[in-house]
Amino acid sequence: MAACHREASPPDSAPSRPSSSSASAVPPRGARLARRLAEQQLVAWGIAYGSGTARTVALVTAELASNAITHGHLPGRDFRLTLLLLPQAVRIEVTDTRPDRLPLQPPPGPVPTDAGSGCGLLLIDAYANRWGCTVRDAYTKTVWAEVARSA
């Protein structure tokens, strides 16, 4: 399986020290916790709760975390959520312990209405400006997405 990249270019040019926040989450409540942590961090950065940016970041965070729990979890190991405030976007990174299970590019076309799963990457593809997967070592992979900050 090849790594999936919606856009293979590096992340937005970040300031020398972008604002960031990182936390570990324990499945199975991890997706809800990741979403809440993202919402709280955005408010701390001055992005209004309930704004378009906040809602989109929360949705993408929950989907990435859910995928990490479903496809990247090994017993006794957490996933890590990292948020970065870039000049024009919020970058969401979810690192899990299954570098052998890479996300696939979602198929083109609509999802069948009776699909029980498989919609997460379609949502990420639809709501994120760009996303991808990075494997830096033999033990982890990071699936990331960037959501544009509204003016």
mmCIF file with all atom_site columns, C-alpha atoms in Angstrom:
data_model
loop_
_atom_site.group_PDB
_atom_site.id
_atom_site.type_symbol
_atom_site.label_atom_id
_atom_site.label_alt_id
_atom_site.label_comp_id
_atom_site.label_asym_id
_atom_site.label_entity_id
_atom_site.label_seq_id
_atom_site.pdbx_PDB_ins_code
_atom_site.Cartn_x
_atom_site.Cartn_y
_atom_site.Cartn_z
_atom_site.occupancy
_atom_site.B_iso_or_equiv
_atom_site.pdbx_formal_charge
_atom_site.auth_seq_id
_atom_site.auth_comp_id
_atom_site.auth_asym_id
_atom_site.auth_atom_id
_atom_site.pdbx_PDB_model_num
ATOM 1   C CA . MET A 1 1   ? 0.000   0.000  0.000  1.00 0.00 ? 1   MET A CA 1
ATOM 2   C CA . ALA A 1 2   ? 1.312   3.402  -0.887 1.00 0.00 ? 2   ALA A CA 1
ATOM 3   C CA . ALA A 1 3   ? 0.971   6.442  1.298  1.00 0.00 ? 3   ALA A CA 1
ATOM 4   C CA . CYS A 1 4   ? -1.910  8.671  0.319  1.00 0.00 ? 4   CYS A CA 1
ATOM 5   C CA . HIS A 1 5   ? -1.310  12.343 -0.267 1.00 0.00 ? 5   HIS A CA 1
ATOM 6   C CA . ARG A 1 6   ? -3.875  14.819 -1.445 1.00 0.00 ? 6   ARG A CA 1
ATOM 7   C CA . GLU A 1 7   ? -1.082  17.339 -1.865 1.00 0.00 ? 7   GLU A CA 1
ATOM 8   C CA . ALA A 1 8   ? 2.503   16.240 -1.487 1.00 0.00 ? 8   ALA A CA 1
ATOM 9   C CA . SER A 1 9   ? 3.970   19.685 -0.876 1.00 0.00 ? 9   SER A CA 1
ATOM 10  C CA . PRO A 1 10  ? 5.324   20.603 2.566  1.00 0.00 ? 10  PRO A CA 1
ATOM 11  C CA . PRO A 1 11  ? 3.104   22.354 5.115  1.00 0.00 ? 11  PRO A CA 1
ATOM 12  C CA . ASP A 1 12  ? 2.431   26.095 4.894  1.00 0.00 ? 12  ASP A CA 1
ATOM 13  C CA . SER A 1 13  ? 5.423   28.243 5.616  1.00 0.00 ? 13  SER A CA 1
ATOM 14  C CA . ALA A 1 14  ? 5.192   28.445 9.349  1.00 0.00 ? 14  ALA A CA 1
ATOM 15  C CA . PRO A 1 15  ? 6.730   31.099 11.532 1.00 0.00 ? 15  PRO A CA 1
ATOM 16  C CA . SER A 1 16  ? 9.965   30.044 13.164 1.00 0.00 ? 16  SER A CA 1
ATOM 17  C CA . ARG A 1 17  ? 7.987   28.956 16.255 1.00 0.00 ? 17  ARG A CA 1
ATOM 18  C CA . PRO A 1 18  ? 4.390   28.093 15.344 1.00 0.00 ? 18  PRO A CA 1
ATOM 19  C CA . SER A 1 19  ? 1.892   27.764 18.150 1.00 0.00 ? 19  SER A CA 1
ATOM 20  C CA . SER A 1 20  ? 1.316   24.114 18.864 1.00 0.00 ? 20  SER A CA 1
ATOM 21  C CA . SER A 1 21  ? -0.449  21.797 21.246 1.00 0.00 ? 21  SER A CA 1
ATOM 22  C CA . SER A 1 22  ? 0.018   18.067 21.689 1.00 0.00 ? 22  SER A CA 1
ATOM 23  C CA . ALA A 1 23  ? -1.746  15.396 23.734 1.00 0.00 ? 23  ALA A CA 1
ATOM 24  C CA . SER A 1 24  ? -2.048  11.627 23.946 1.00 0.00 ? 24  SER A CA 1
ATOM 25  C CA . ALA A 1 25  ? -5.476  10.023 23.948 1.00 0.00 ? 25  ALA A CA 1
ATOM 26  C CA . VAL A 1 26  ? -6.546  6.547  25.002 1.00 0.00 ? 26  VAL A CA 1
ATOM 27  C CA . PRO A 1 27  ? -9.086  4.655  22.865 1.00 0.00 ? 27  PRO A CA 1
ATOM 28  C CA . PRO A 1 28  ? -12.031 4.103  22.692 1.00 0.00 ? 28  PRO A CA 1
ATOM 29  C CA . ARG A 1 29  ? -13.082 7.551  23.975 1.00 0.00 ? 29  ARG A CA 1
ATOM 30  C CA . GLY A 1 30  ? -10.109 9.059  22.196 1.00 0.00 ? 30  GLY A CA 1
ATOM 31  C CA . ALA A 1 31  ? -11.936 10.528 19.185 1.00 0.00 ? 31  ALA A CA 1
ATOM 32  C CA . ARG A 1 32  ? -14.356 12.501 21.345 1.00 0.00 ? 32  ARG A CA 1
ATOM 33  C CA . LEU A 1 33  ? -11.535 13.603 23.641 1.00 0.00 ? 33  LEU A CA 1
ATOM 34  C CA . ALA A 1 34  ? -9.391  14.649 20.653 1.00 0.00 ? 34  ALA A CA 1
ATOM 35  C CA . ARG A 1 35  ? -12.277 16.722 19.281 1.00 0.00 ? 35  ARG A CA 1
ATOM 36  C CA . ARG A 1 36  ? -12.793 18.455 22.637 1.00 0.00 ? 36  ARG A CA 1
ATOM 37  C CA . LEU A 1 37  ? -9.081  19.147 23.046 1.00 0.00 ? 37  LEU A CA 1
ATOM 38  C CA . ALA A 1 38  ? -8.977  20.654 19.545 1.00 0.00 ? 38  ALA A CA 1
ATOM 39  C CA . GLU A 1 39  ? -11.974 22.886 20.287 1.00 0.00 ? 39  GLU A CA 1
ATOM 40  C CA . GLN A 1 40  ? -10.407 24.090 23.542 1.00 0.00 ? 40  GLN A CA 1
ATOM 41  C CA . GLN A 1 41  ? -7.050  24.765 21.896 1.00 0.00 ? 41  GLN A CA 1
ATOM 42  C CA . LEU A 1 42  ? -8.654  26.766 19.092 1.00 0.00 ? 42  LEU A CA 1
ATOM 43  C CA . VAL A 1 43  ? -10.428 28.976 21.649 1.00 0.00 ? 43  VAL A CA 1
ATOM 44  C CA . ALA A 1 44  ? -7.081  29.478 23.442 1.00 0.00 ? 44  ALA A CA 1
ATOM 45  C CA . TRP A 1 45  ? -5.632  30.615 20.095 1.00 0.00 ? 45  TRP A CA 1
ATOM 46  C CA . GLY A 1 46  ? -8.486  33.097 19.628 1.00 0.00 ? 46  GLY A CA 1
ATOM 47  C CA . ILE A 1 47  ? -10.489 31.116 17.069 1.00 0.00 ? 47  ILE A CA 1
ATOM 48  C CA . ALA A 1 48  ? -14.123 31.449 18.079 1.00 0.00 ? 48  ALA A CA 1
ATOM 49  C CA . TYR A 1 49  ? -15.969 28.353 19.259 1.00 0.00 ? 49  TYR A CA 1
ATOM 50  C CA . GLY A 1 50  ? -18.562 27.423 16.650 1.00 0.00 ? 50  GLY A CA 1
ATOM 51  C CA . SER A 1 51  ? -16.867 29.383 13.857 1.00 0.00 ? 51  SER A CA 1
ATOM 52  C CA . GLY A 1 52  ? -16.464 27.727 10.472 1.00 0.00 ? 52  GLY A CA 1
ATOM 53  C CA . THR A 1 53  ? -12.795 27.055 11.154 1.00 0.00 ? 53  THR A CA 1
ATOM 54  C CA . ALA A 1 54  ? -13.531 25.589 14.597 1.00 0.00 ? 54  ALA A CA 1
ATOM 55  C CA . ARG A 1 55  ? -16.303 23.312 13.306 1.00 0.00 ? 55  ARG A CA 1
ATOM 56  C CA . THR A 1 56  ? -14.181 22.057 10.415 1.00 0.00 ? 56  THR A CA 1
ATOM 57  C CA . VAL A 1 57  ? -11.100 21.456 12.583 1.00 0.00 ? 57  VAL A CA 1
ATOM 58  C CA . ALA A 1 58  ? -13.250 19.589 15.134 1.00 0.00 ? 58  ALA A CA 1
ATOM 59  C CA . LEU A 1 59  ? -14.766 17.372 12.424 1.00 0.00 ? 59  LEU A CA 1
ATOM 60  C CA . VAL A 1 60  ? -11.429 16.581 10.779 1.00 0.00 ? 60  VAL A CA 1
ATOM 61  C CA . THR A 1 61  ? -9.799  15.951 14.172 1.00 0.00 ? 61  THR A CA 1
ATOM 62  C CA . ALA A 1 62  ? -12.543 13.505 15.175 1.00 0.00 ? 62  ALA A CA 1
ATOM 63  C CA . GLU A 1 63  ? -12.261 11.623 11.865 1.00 0.00 ? 63  GLU A CA 1
ATOM 64  C CA . LEU A 1 64  ? -8.464  11.364 12.022 1.00 0.00 ? 64  LEU A CA 1
ATOM 65  C CA . ALA A 1 65  ? -8.644  10.207 15.649 1.00 0.00 ? 65  ALA A CA 1
ATOM 66  C CA . SER A 1 66  ? -11.382 7.691  14.855 1.00 0.00 ? 66  SER A CA 1
ATOM 67  C CA . ASN A 1 67  ? -9.278  6.283  12.017 1.00 0.00 ? 67  ASN A CA 1
ATOM 68  C CA . ALA A 1 68  ? -6.288  5.986  14.360 1.00 0.00 ? 68  ALA A CA 1
ATOM 69  C CA . ILE A 1 69  ? -8.421  4.053  16.848 1.00 0.00 ? 69  ILE A CA 1
ATOM 70  C CA . THR A 1 70  ? -9.970  1.806  14.194 1.00 0.00 ? 70  THR A CA 1
ATOM 71  C CA . HIS A 1 71  ? -6.993  1.181  11.919 1.00 0.00 ? 71  HIS A CA 1
ATOM 72  C CA . GLY A 1 72  ? -3.878  2.219  13.824 1.00 0.00 ? 72  GLY A CA 1
ATOM 73  C CA . HIS A 1 73  ? -4.345  1.014  17.375 1.00 0.00 ? 73  HIS A CA 1
ATOM 74  C CA . LEU A 1 74  ? -2.238  -1.584 19.097 1.00 0.00 ? 74  LEU A CA 1
ATOM 75  C CA . PRO A 1 75  ? -3.190  -2.683 22.631 1.00 0.00 ? 75  PRO A CA 1
ATOM 76  C CA . GLY A 1 76  ? -1.395  -0.648 25.280 1.00 0.00 ? 76  GLY A CA 1
ATOM 77  C CA . ARG A 1 77  ? -0.454  2.161  22.906 1.00 0.00 ? 77  ARG A CA 1
ATOM 78  C CA . ASP A 1 78  ? -2.088  5.563  22.521 1.00 0.00 ? 78  ASP A CA 1
ATOM 79  C CA . PHE A 1 79  ? -2.284  7.846  19.555 1.00 0.00 ? 79  PHE A CA 1
ATOM 80  C CA . ARG A 1 80  ? -0.956  11.398 19.678 1.00 0.00 ? 80  ARG A CA 1
ATOM 81  C CA . LEU A 1 81  ? -2.851  14.482 18.557 1.00 0.00 ? 81  LEU A CA 1
ATOM 82  C CA . THR A 1 82  ? -0.828  17.545 17.599 1.00 0.00 ? 82  THR A CA 1
ATOM 83  C CA . LEU A 1 83  ? -2.325  20.855 16.496 1.00 0.00 ? 83  LEU A CA 1
ATOM 84  C CA . LEU A 1 84  ? -0.279  23.571 14.841 1.00 0.00 ? 84  LEU A CA 1
ATOM 85  C CA . LEU A 1 85  ? -1.463  27.115 14.247 1.00 0.00 ? 85  LEU A CA 1
ATOM 86  C CA . LEU A 1 86  ? 0.064   28.099 10.918 1.00 0.00 ? 86  LEU A CA 1
ATOM 87  C CA . PRO A 1 87  ? -0.220  31.568 9.362  1.00 0.00 ? 87  PRO A CA 1
ATOM 88  C CA . GLN A 1 88  ? -3.121  30.573 7.104  1.00 0.00 ? 88  GLN A CA 1
ATOM 89  C CA . ALA A 1 89  ? -4.239  27.174 8.400  1.00 0.00 ? 89  ALA A CA 1
ATOM 90  C CA . VAL A 1 90  ? -4.616  24.873 11.353 1.00 0.00 ? 90  VAL A CA 1
ATOM 91  C CA . ARG A 1 91  ? -2.654  21.651 10.909 1.00 0.00 ? 91  ARG A CA 1
ATOM 92  C CA . ILE A 1 92  ? -4.018  18.547 12.638 1.00 0.00 ? 92  ILE A CA 1
ATOM 93  C CA . GLU A 1 93  ? -1.637  15.595 13.062 1.00 0.00 ? 93  GLU A CA 1
ATOM 94  C CA . VAL A 1 94  ? -2.627  12.222 14.479 1.00 0.00 ? 94  VAL A CA 1
ATOM 95  C CA . THR A 1 95  ? 0.222   9.797  15.061 1.00 0.00 ? 95  THR A CA 1
ATOM 96  C CA . ASP A 1 96  ? -0.496  6.120  15.678 1.00 0.00 ? 96  ASP A CA 1
ATOM 97  C CA . THR A 1 97  ? 1.512   2.930  16.056 1.00 0.00 ? 97  THR A CA 1
ATOM 98  C CA . ARG A 1 98  ? 0.645   1.133  12.814 1.00 0.00 ? 98  ARG A CA 1
ATOM 99  C CA . PRO A 1 99  ? 2.957   2.408  10.053 1.00 0.00 ? 99  PRO A CA 1
ATOM 100 C CA . ASP A 1 100 ? 2.064   -0.725 8.085  1.00 0.00 ? 100 ASP A CA 1
ATOM 101 C CA . ARG A 1 101 ? -1.587  0.424  7.717  1.00 0.00 ? 101 ARG A CA 1
ATOM 102 C CA . LEU A 1 102 ? -1.532  3.477  5.486  1.00 0.00 ? 102 LEU A CA 1
ATOM 103 C CA . PRO A 1 103 ? -4.644  5.350  4.373  1.00 0.00 ? 103 PRO A CA 1
ATOM 104 C CA . LEU A 1 104 ? -5.757  4.855  0.812  1.00 0.00 ? 104 LEU A CA 1
ATOM 105 C CA . GLN A 1 105 ? -6.959  7.563  -1.526 1.00 0.00 ? 105 GLN A CA 1
ATOM 106 C CA . PRO A 1 106 ? -10.766 7.622  -1.329 1.00 0.00 ? 106 PRO A CA 1
ATOM 107 C CA . PRO A 1 107 ? -12.437 6.346  -4.493 1.00 0.00 ? 107 PRO A CA 1
ATOM 108 C CA . PRO A 1 108 ? -13.987 8.942  -6.767 1.00 0.00 ? 108 PRO A CA 1
ATOM 109 C CA . GLY A 1 109 ? -17.739 9.328  -6.771 1.00 0.00 ? 109 GLY A CA 1
ATOM 110 C CA . PRO A 1 110 ? -20.387 9.212  -4.091 1.00 0.00 ? 110 PRO A CA 1
ATOM 111 C CA . VAL A 1 111 ? -20.369 6.820  -1.170 1.00 0.00 ? 111 VAL A CA 1
ATOM 112 C CA . PRO A 1 112 ? -23.219 4.294  -1.239 1.00 0.00 ? 112 PRO A CA 1
ATOM 113 C CA . THR A 1 113 ? -25.948 5.360  1.176  1.00 0.00 ? 113 THR A CA 1
ATOM 114 C CA . ASP A 1 114 ? -25.814 1.963  2.887  1.00 0.00 ? 114 ASP A CA 1
ATOM 115 C CA . ALA A 1 115 ? -22.050 2.125  3.523  1.00 0.00 ? 115 ALA A CA 1
ATOM 116 C CA . GLY A 1 116 ? -21.442 1.298  7.174  1.00 0.00 ? 116 GLY A CA 1
ATOM 117 C CA . SER A 1 117 ? -17.952 2.781  7.121  1.00 0.00 ? 117 SER A CA 1
ATOM 118 C CA . GLY A 1 118 ? -15.370 4.190  4.773  1.00 0.00 ? 118 GLY A CA 1
ATOM 119 C CA . CYS A 1 119 ? -16.617 7.776  4.765  1.00 0.00 ? 119 CYS A CA 1
ATOM 120 C CA . GLY A 1 120 ? -13.936 9.252  7.047  1.00 0.00 ? 120 GLY A CA 1
ATOM 121 C CA . LEU A 1 121 ? -11.298 9.908  4.404  1.00 0.00 ? 121 LEU A CA 1
ATOM 122 C CA . LEU A 1 122 ? -13.969 11.277 2.079  1.00 0.00 ? 122 LEU A CA 1
ATOM 123 C CA . LEU A 1 123 ? -14.879 13.808 4.777  1.00 0.00 ? 123 LEU A CA 1
ATOM 124 C CA . ILE A 1 124 ? -11.245 14.693 5.342  1.00 0.00 ? 124 ILE A CA 1
ATOM 125 C CA . ASP A 1 125 ? -10.716 15.018 1.587  1.00 0.00 ? 125 ASP A CA 1
ATOM 126 C CA . ALA A 1 126 ? -13.774 17.281 1.311  1.00 0.00 ? 126 ALA A CA 1
ATOM 127 C CA . TYR A 1 127 ? -13.093 19.545 4.300  1.00 0.00 ? 127 TYR A CA 1
ATOM 128 C CA . ALA A 1 128 ? -9.304  19.786 4.492  1.00 0.00 ? 128 ALA A CA 1
ATOM 129 C CA . ASN A 1 129 ? -7.385  21.954 2.071  1.00 0.00 ? 129 ASN A CA 1
ATOM 130 C CA . ARG A 1 130 ? -4.778  19.242 1.913  1.00 0.00 ? 130 ARG A CA 1
ATOM 131 C CA . TRP A 1 131 ? -3.901  16.088 3.778  1.00 0.00 ? 131 TRP A CA 1
ATOM 132 C CA . GLY A 1 132 ? -1.470  13.227 3.693  1.00 0.00 ? 132 GLY A CA 1
ATOM 133 C CA . CYS A 1 133 ? 0.431   10.590 5.579  1.00 0.00 ? 133 CYS A CA 1
ATOM 134 C CA . THR A 1 134 ? 4.039   10.578 6.734  1.00 0.00 ? 134 THR A CA 1
ATOM 135 C CA . VAL A 1 135 ? 5.993   7.565  7.980  1.00 0.00 ? 135 VAL A CA 1
ATOM 136 C CA . ARG A 1 136 ? 9.176   8.692  9.716  1.00 0.00 ? 136 ARG A CA 1
ATOM 137 C CA . ASP A 1 137 ? 10.209  5.462  11.427 1.00 0.00 ? 137 ASP A CA 1
ATOM 138 C CA . ALA A 1 138 ? 9.332   1.767  11.742 1.00 0.00 ? 138 ALA A CA 1
ATOM 139 C CA . TYR A 1 139 ? 7.008   2.341  14.708 1.00 0.00 ? 139 TYR A CA 1
ATOM 140 C CA . THR A 1 140 ? 4.659   5.198  13.860 1.00 0.00 ? 140 THR A CA 1
ATOM 141 C CA . LYS A 1 141 ? 2.833   7.024  11.114 1.00 0.00 ? 141 LYS A CA 1
ATOM 142 C CA . THR A 1 142 ? 1.266   10.459 11.135 1.00 0.00 ? 142 THR A CA 1
ATOM 143 C CA . VAL A 1 143 ? -1.855  11.281 9.170  1.00 0.00 ? 143 VAL A CA 1
ATOM 144 C CA . TRP A 1 144 ? -2.204  15.041 8.870  1.00 0.00 ? 144 TRP A CA 1
ATOM 145 C CA . ALA A 1 145 ? -4.663  17.544 7.466  1.00 0.00 ? 145 ALA A CA 1
ATOM 146 C CA . GLU A 1 146 ? -4.655  21.310 7.067  1.00 0.00 ? 146 GLU A CA 1
ATOM 147 C CA . VAL A 1 147 ? -7.795  23.404 7.400  1.00 0.00 ? 147 VAL A CA 1
ATOM 148 C CA . ALA A 1 148 ? -7.718  26.997 6.144  1.00 0.00 ? 148 ALA A CA 1
ATOM 149 C CA . ARG A 1 149 ? -8.340  29.669 8.744  1.00 0.00 ? 149 ARG A CA 1
ATOM 150 C CA . SER A 1 150 ? -11.299 31.861 7.839  1.00 0.00 ? 150 SER A CA 1
ATOM 151 C CA . ALA A 1 151 ? -10.712 35.560 7.768  1.00 0.00 ? 151 ALA A CA 1
#
